[in-house]
PDB file of N, CA and C in Angstrom:
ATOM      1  N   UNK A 158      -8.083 -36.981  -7.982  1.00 94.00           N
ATOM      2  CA  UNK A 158      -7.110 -37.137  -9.046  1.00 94.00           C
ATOM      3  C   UNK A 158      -7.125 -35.916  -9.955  1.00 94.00           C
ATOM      4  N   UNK A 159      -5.724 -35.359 -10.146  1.00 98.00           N
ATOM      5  CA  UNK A 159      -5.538 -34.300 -11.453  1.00 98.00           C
ATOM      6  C   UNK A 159      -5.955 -35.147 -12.636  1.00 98.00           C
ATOM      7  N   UNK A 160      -6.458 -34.163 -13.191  1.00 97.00           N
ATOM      8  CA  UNK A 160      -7.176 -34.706 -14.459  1.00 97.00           C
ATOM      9  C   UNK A 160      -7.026 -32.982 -15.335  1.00 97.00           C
ATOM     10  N   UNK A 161      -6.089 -33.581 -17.048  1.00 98.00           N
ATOM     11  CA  UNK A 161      -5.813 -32.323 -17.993  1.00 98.00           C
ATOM     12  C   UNK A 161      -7.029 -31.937 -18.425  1.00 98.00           C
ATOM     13  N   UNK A 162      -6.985 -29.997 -18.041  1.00 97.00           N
ATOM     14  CA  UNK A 162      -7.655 -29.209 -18.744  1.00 97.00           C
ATOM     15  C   UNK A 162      -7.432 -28.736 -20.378  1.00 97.00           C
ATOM     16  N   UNK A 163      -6.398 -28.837 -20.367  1.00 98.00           N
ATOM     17  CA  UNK A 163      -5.913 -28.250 -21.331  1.00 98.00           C
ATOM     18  C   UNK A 163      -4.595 -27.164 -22.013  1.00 98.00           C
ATOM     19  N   UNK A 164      -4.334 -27.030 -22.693  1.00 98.00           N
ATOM     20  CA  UNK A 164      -2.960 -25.479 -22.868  1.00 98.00           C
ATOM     21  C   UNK A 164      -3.481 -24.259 -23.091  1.00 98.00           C
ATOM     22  N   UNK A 165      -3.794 -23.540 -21.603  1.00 98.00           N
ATOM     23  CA  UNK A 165      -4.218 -22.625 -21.937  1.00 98.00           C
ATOM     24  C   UNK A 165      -3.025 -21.068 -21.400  1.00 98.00           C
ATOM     25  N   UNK A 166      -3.820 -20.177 -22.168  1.00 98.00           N
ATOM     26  CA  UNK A 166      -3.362 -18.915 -21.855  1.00 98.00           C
ATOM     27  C   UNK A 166      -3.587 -18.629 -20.467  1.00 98.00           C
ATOM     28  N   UNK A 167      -1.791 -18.431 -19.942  1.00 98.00           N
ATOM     29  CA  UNK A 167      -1.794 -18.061 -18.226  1.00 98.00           C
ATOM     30  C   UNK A 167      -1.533 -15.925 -18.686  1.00 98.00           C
ATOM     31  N   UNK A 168      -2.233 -15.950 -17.979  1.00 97.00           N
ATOM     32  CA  UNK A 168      -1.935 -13.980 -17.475  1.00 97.00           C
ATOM     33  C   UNK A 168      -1.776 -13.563 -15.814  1.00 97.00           C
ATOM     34  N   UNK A 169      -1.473 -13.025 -16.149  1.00 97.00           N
ATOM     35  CA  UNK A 169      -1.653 -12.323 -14.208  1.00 97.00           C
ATOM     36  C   UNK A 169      -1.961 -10.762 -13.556  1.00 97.00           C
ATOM     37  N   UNK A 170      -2.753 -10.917 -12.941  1.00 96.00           N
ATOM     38  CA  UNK A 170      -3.411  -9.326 -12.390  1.00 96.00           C
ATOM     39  C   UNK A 170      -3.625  -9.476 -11.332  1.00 96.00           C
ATOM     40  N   UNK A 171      -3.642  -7.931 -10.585  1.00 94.00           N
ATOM     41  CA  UNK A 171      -3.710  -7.873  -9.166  1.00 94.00           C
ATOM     42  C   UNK A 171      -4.594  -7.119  -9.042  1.00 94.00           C
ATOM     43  N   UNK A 172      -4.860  -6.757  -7.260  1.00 90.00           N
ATOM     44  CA  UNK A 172      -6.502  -6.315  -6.841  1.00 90.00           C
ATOM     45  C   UNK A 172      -6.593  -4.737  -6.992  1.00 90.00           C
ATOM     46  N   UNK A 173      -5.570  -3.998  -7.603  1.00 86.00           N
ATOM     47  CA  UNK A 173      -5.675  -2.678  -8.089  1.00 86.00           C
ATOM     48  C   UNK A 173      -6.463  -2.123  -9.123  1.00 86.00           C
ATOM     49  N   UNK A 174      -7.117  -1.254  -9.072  1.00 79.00           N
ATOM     50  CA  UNK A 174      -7.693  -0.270 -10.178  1.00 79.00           C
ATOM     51  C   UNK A 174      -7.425  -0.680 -12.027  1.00 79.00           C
ATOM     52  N   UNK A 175      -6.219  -0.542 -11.974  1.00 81.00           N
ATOM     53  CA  UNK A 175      -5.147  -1.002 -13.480  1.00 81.00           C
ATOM     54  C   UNK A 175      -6.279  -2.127 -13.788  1.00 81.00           C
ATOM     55  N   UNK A 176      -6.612  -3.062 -12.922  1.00 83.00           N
ATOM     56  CA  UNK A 176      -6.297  -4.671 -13.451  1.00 83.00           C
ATOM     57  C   UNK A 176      -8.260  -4.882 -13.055  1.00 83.00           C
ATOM     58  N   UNK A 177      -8.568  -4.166 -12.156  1.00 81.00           N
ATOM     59  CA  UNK A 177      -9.743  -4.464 -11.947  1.00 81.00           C
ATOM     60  C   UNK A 177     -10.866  -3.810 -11.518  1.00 81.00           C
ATOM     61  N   UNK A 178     -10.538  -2.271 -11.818  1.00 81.00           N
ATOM     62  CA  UNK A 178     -11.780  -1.297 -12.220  1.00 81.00           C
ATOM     63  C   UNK A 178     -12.336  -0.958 -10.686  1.00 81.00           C
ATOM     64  N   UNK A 179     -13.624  -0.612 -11.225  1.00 77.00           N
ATOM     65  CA  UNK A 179     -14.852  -0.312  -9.929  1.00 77.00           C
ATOM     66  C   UNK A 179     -14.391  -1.908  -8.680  1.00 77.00           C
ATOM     67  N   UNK A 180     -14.263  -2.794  -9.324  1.00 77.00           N
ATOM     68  CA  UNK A 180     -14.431  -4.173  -8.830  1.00 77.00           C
ATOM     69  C   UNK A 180     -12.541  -4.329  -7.759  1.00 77.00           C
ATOM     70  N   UNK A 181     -12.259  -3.333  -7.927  1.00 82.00           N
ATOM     71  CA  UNK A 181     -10.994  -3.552  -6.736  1.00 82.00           C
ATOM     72  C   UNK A 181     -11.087  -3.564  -5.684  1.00 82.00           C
ATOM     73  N   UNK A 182     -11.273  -4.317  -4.950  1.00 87.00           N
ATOM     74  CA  UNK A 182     -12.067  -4.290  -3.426  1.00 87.00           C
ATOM     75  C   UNK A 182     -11.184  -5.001  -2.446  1.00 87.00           C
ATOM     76  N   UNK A 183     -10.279  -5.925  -3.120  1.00 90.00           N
ATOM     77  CA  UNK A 183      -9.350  -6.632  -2.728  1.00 90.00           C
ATOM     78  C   UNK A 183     -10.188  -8.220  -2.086  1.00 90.00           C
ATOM     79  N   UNK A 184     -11.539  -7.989  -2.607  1.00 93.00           N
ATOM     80  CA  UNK A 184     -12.222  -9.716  -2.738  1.00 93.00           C
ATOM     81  C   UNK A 184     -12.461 -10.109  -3.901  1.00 93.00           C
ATOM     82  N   UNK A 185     -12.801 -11.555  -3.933  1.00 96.00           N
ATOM     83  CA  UNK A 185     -12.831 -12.126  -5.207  1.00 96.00           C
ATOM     84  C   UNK A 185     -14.431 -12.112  -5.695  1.00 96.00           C
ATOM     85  N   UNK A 186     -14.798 -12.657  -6.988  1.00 95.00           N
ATOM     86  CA  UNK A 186     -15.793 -12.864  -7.272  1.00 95.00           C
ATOM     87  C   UNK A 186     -16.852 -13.671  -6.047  1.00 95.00           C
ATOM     88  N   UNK A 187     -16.195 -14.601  -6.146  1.00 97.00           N
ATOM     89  CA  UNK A 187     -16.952 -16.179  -5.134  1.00 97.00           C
ATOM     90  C   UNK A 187     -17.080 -15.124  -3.413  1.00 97.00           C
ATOM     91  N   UNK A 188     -16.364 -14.087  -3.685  1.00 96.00           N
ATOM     92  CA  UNK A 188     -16.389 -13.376  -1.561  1.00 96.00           C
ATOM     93  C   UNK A 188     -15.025 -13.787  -0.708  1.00 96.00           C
ATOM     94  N   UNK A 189     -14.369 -14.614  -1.405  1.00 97.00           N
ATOM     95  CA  UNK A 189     -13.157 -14.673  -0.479  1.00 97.00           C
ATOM     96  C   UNK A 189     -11.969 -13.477  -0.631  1.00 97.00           C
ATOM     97  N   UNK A 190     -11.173 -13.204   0.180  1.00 96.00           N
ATOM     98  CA  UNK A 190     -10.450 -12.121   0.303  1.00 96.00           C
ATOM     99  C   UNK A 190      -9.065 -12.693  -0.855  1.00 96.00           C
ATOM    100  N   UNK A 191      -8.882 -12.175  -2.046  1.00 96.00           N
ATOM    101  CA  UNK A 191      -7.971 -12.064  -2.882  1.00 96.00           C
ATOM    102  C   UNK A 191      -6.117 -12.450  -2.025  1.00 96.00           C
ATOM    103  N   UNK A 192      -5.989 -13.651  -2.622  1.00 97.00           N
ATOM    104  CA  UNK A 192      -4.494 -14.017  -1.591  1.00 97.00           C
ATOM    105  C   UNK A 192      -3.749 -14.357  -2.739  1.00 97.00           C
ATOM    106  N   UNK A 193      -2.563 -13.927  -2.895  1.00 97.00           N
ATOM    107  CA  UNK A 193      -1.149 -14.231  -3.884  1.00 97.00           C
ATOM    108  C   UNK A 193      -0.677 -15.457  -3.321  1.00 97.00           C
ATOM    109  N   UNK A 194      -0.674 -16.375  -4.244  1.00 98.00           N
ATOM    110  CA  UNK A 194      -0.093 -17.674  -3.974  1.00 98.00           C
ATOM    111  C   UNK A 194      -1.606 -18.947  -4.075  1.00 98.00           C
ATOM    112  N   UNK A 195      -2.385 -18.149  -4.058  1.00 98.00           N
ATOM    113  CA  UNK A 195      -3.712 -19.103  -3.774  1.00 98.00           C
ATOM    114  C   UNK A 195      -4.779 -18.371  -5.498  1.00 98.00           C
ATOM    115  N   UNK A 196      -5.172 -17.645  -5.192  1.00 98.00           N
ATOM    116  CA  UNK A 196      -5.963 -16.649  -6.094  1.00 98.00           C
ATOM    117  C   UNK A 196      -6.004 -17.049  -7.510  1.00 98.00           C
ATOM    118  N   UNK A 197      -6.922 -17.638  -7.998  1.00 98.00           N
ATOM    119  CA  UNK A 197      -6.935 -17.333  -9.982  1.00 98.00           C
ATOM    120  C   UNK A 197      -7.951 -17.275 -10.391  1.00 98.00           C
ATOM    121  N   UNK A 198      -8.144 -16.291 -11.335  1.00 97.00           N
ATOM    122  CA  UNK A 198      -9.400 -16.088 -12.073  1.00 97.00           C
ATOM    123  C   UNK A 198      -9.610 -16.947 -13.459  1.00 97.00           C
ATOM    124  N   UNK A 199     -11.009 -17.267 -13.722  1.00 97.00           N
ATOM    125  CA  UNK A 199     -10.947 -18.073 -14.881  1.00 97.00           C
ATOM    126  C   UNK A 199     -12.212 -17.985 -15.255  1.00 97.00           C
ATOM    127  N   UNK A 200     -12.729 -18.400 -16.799  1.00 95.00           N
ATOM    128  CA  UNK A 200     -14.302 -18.724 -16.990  1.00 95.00           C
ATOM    129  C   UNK A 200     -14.968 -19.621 -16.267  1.00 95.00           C
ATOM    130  N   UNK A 201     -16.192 -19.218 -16.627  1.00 95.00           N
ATOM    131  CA  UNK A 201     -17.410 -19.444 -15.777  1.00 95.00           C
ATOM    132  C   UNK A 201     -17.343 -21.254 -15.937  1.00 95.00           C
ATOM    133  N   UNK A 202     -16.789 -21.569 -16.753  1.00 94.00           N
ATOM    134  CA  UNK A 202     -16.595 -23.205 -16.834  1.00 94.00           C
ATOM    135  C   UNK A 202     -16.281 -23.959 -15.621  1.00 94.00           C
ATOM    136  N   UNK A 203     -15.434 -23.298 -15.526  1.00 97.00           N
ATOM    137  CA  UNK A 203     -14.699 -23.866 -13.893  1.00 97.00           C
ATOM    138  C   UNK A 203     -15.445 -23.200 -12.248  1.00 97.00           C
ATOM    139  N   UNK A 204     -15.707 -24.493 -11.809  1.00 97.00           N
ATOM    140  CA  UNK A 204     -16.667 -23.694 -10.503  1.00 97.00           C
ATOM    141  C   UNK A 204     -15.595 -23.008  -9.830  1.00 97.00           C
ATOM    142  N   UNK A 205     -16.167 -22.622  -8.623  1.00 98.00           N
ATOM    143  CA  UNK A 205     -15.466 -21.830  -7.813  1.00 98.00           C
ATOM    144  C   UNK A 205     -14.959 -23.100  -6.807  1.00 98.00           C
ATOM    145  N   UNK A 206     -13.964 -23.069  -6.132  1.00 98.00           N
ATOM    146  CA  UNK A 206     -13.327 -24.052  -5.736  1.00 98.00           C
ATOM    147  C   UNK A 206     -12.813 -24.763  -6.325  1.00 98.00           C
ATOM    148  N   UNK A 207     -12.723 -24.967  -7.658  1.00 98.00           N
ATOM    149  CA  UNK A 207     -11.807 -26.040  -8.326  1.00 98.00           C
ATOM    150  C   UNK A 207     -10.587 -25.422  -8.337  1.00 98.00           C
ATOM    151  N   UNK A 208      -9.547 -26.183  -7.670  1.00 98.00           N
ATOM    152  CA  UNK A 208      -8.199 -26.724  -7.780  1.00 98.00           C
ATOM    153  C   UNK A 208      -7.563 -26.556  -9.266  1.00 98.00           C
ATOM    154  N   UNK A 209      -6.458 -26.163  -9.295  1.00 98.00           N
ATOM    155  CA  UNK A 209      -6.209 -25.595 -10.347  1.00 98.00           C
ATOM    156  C   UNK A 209      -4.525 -25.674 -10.326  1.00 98.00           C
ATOM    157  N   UNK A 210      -4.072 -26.291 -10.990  1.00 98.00           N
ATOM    158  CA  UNK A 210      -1.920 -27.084 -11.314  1.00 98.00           C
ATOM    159  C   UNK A 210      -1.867 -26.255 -12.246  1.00 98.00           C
ATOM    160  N   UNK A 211      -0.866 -25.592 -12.133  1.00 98.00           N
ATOM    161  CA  UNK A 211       0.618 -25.019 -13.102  1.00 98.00           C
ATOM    162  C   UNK A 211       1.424 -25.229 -13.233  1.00 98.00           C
ATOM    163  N   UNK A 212       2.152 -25.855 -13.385  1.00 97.00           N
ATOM    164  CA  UNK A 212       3.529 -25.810 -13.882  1.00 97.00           C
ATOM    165  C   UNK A 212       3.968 -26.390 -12.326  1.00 97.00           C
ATOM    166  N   UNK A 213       3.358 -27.436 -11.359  1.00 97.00           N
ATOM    167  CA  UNK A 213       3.599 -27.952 -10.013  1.00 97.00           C
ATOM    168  C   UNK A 213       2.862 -27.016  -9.578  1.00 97.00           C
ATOM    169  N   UNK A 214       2.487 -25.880  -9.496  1.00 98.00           N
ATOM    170  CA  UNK A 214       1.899 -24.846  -8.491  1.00 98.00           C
ATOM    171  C   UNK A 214       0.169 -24.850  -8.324  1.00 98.00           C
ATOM    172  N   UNK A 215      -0.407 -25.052  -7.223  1.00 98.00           N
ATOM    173  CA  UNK A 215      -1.900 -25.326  -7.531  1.00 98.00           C
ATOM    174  C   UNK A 215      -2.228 -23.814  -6.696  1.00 98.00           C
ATOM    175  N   UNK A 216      -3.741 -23.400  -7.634  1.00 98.00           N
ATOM    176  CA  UNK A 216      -4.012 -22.553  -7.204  1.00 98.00           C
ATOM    177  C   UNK A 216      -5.364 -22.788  -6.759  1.00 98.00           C
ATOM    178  N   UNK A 217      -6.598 -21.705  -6.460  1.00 98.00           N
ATOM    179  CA  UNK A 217      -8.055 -22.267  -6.168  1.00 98.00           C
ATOM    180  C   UNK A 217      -8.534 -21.644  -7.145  1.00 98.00           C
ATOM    181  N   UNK A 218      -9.627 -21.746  -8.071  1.00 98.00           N
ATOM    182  CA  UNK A 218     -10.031 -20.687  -8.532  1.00 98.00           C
ATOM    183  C   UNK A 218     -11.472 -20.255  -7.166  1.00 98.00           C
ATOM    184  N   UNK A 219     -11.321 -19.100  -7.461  1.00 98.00           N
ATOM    185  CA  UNK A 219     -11.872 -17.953  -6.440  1.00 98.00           C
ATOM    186  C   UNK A 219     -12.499 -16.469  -7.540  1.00 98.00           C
ATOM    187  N   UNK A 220     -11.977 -16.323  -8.641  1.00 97.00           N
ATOM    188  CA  UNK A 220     -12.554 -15.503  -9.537  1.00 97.00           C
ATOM    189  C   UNK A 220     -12.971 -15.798 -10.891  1.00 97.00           C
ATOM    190  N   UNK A 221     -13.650 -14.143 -11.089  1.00 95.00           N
ATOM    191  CA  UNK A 221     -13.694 -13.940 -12.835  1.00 95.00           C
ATOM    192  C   UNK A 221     -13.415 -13.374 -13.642  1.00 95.00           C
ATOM    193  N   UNK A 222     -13.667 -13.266 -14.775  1.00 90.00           N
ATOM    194  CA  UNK A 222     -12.930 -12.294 -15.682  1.00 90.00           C
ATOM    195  C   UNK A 222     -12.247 -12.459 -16.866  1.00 90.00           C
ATOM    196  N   UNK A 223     -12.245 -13.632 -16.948  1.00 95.00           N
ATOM    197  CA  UNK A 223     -11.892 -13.984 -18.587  1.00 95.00           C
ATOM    198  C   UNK A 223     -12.323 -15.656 -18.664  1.00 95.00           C
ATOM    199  N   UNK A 224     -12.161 -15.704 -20.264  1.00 95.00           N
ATOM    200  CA  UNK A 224     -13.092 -16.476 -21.020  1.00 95.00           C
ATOM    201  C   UNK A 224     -11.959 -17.734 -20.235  1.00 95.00           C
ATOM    202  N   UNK A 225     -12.823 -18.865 -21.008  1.00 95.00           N
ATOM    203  CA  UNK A 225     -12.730 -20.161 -20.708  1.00 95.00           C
ATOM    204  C   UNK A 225     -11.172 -20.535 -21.613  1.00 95.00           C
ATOM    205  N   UNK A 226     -10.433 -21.028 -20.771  1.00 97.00           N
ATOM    206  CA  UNK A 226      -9.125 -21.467 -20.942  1.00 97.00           C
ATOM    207  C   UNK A 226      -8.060 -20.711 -21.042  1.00 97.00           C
ATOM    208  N   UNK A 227      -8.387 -19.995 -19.986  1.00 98.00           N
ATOM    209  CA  UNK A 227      -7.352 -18.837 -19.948  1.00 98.00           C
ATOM    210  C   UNK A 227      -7.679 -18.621 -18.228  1.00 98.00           C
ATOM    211  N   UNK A 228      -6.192 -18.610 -17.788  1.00 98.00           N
ATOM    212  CA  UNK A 228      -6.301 -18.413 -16.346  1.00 98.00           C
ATOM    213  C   UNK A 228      -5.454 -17.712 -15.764  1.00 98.00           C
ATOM    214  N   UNK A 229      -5.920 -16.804 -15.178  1.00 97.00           N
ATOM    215  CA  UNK A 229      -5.413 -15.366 -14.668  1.00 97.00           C
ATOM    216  C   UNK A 229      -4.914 -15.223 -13.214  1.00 97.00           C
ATOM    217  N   UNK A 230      -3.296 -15.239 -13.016  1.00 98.00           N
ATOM    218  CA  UNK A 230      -3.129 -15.272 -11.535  1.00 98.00           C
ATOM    219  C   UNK A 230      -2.584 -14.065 -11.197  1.00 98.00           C
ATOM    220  N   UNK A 231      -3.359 -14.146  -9.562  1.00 97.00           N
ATOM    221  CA  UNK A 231      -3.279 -12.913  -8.489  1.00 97.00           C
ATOM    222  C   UNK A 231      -1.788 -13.010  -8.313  1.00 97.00           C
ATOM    223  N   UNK A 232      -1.570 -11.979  -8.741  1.00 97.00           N
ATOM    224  CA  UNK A 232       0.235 -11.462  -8.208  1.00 97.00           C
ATOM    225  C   UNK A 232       0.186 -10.214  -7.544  1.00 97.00           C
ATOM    226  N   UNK A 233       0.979  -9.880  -6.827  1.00 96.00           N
ATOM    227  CA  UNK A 233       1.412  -8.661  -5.430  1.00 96.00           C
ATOM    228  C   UNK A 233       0.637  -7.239  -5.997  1.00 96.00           C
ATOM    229  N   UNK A 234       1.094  -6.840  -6.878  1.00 94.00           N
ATOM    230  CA  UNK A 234       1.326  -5.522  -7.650  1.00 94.00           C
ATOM    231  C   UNK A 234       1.544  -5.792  -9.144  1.00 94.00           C
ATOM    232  N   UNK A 235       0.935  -4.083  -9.673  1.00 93.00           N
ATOM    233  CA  UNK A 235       0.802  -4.380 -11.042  1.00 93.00           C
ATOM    234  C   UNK A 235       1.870  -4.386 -11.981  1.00 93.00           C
ATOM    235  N   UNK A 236       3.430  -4.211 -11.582  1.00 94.00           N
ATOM    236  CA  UNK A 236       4.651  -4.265 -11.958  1.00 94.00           C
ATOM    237  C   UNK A 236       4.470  -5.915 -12.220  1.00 94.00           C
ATOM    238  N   UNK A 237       4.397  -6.242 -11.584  1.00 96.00           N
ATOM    239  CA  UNK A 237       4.781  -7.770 -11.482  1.00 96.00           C
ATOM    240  C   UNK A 237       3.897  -8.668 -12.476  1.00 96.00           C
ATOM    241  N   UNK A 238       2.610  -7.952 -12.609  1.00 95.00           N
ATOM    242  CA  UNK A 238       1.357  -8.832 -13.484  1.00 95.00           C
ATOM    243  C   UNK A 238       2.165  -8.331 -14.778  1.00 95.00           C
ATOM    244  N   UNK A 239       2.200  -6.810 -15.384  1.00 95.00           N
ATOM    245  CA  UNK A 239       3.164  -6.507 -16.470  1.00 95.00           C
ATOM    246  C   UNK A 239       4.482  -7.338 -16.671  1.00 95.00           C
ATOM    247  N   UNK A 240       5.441  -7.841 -15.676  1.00 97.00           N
ATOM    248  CA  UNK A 240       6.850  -8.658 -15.818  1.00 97.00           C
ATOM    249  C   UNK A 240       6.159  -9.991 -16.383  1.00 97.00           C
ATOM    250  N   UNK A 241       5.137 -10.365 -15.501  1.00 96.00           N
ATOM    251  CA  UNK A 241       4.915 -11.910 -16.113  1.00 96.00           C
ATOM    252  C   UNK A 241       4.598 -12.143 -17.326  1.00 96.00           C
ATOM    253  N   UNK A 242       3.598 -11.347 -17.797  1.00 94.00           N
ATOM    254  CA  UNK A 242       3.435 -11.609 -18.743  1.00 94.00           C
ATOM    255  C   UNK A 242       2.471 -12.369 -19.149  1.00 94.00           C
ATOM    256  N   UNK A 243       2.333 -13.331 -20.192  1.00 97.00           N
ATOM    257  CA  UNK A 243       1.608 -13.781 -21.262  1.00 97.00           C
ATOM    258  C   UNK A 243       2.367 -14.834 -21.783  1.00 97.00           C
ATOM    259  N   UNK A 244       2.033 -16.551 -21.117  1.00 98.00           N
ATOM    260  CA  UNK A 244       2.207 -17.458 -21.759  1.00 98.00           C
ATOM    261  C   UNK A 244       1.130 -18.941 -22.020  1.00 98.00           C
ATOM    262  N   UNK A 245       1.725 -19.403 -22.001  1.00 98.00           N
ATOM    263  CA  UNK A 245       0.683 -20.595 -22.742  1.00 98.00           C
ATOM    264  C   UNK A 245       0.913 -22.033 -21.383  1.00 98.00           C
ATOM    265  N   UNK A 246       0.840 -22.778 -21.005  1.00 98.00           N
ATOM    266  CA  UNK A 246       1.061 -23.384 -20.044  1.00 98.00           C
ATOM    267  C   UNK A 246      -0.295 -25.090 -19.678  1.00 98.00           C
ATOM    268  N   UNK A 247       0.455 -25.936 -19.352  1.00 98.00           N
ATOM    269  CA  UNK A 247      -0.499 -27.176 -19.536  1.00 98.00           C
ATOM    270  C   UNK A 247      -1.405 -26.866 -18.385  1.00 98.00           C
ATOM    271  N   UNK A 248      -2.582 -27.341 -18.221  1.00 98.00           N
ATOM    272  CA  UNK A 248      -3.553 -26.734 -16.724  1.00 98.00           C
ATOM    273  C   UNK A 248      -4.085 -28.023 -16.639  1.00 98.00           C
ATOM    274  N   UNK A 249      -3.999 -28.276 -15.739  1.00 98.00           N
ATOM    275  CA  UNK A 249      -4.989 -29.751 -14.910  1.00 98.00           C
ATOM    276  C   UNK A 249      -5.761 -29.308 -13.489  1.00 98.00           C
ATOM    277  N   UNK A 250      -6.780 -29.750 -13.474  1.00 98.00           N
ATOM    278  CA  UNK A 250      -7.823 -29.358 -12.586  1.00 98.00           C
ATOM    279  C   UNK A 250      -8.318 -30.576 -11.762  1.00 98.00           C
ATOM    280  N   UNK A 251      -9.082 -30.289 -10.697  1.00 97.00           N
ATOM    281  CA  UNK A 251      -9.191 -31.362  -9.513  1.00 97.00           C
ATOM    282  C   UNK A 251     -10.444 -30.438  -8.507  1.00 97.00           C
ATOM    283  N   UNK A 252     -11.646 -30.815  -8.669  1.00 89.00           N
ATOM    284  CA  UNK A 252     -13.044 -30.844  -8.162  1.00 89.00           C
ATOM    285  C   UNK A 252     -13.130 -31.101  -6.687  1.00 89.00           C
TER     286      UNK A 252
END
């Protein structure tokens, strides 16, 4: 069962240099290979494998990189993480 996390801050970054330094490798924290459509980074709160709803869209979390309630999705290229942007969004999670 989905069960609410909370309204947190959604962002989005991709596996390039721009967005993720020395650490661009095009894998995630947890070792799985970084996939658009699946991919989100989040605090250490949330294990790795937890299931993760947006707005209907579920993602896995698979990374890290920012604090707790704020969740960061893998998009194509860094045009696209810049277009999205920065909003606020309800998050429900599932273990």
């Amino acid at each position: 069962d989905w069960v609410y996390y909370g309204n947190c801050r959604i962002t989005h970054y991709d596996t390039g240099a721009c967005c993720c330094g020395v650490y661009a490798t095009g894998y995630t924290a947890s070792g799985t290979l970084a996939t658009v459509g699946r991919t989100v980074a989040t605090g250490e709160d949330l294990p790795f494998g937890t299931e993760i709803m947006i707005n209907g869209q579920v993602y896995v979390v698979e990374d890290r990189g920012v604090e707790p309630y704020c969740v960061d999705i893998l998009v194509p290229d860094h045009e696209t993480a810049l277009a999205m942007g920065m909003y606020y969004a309800d998050v429900y999670v599932r273990y």
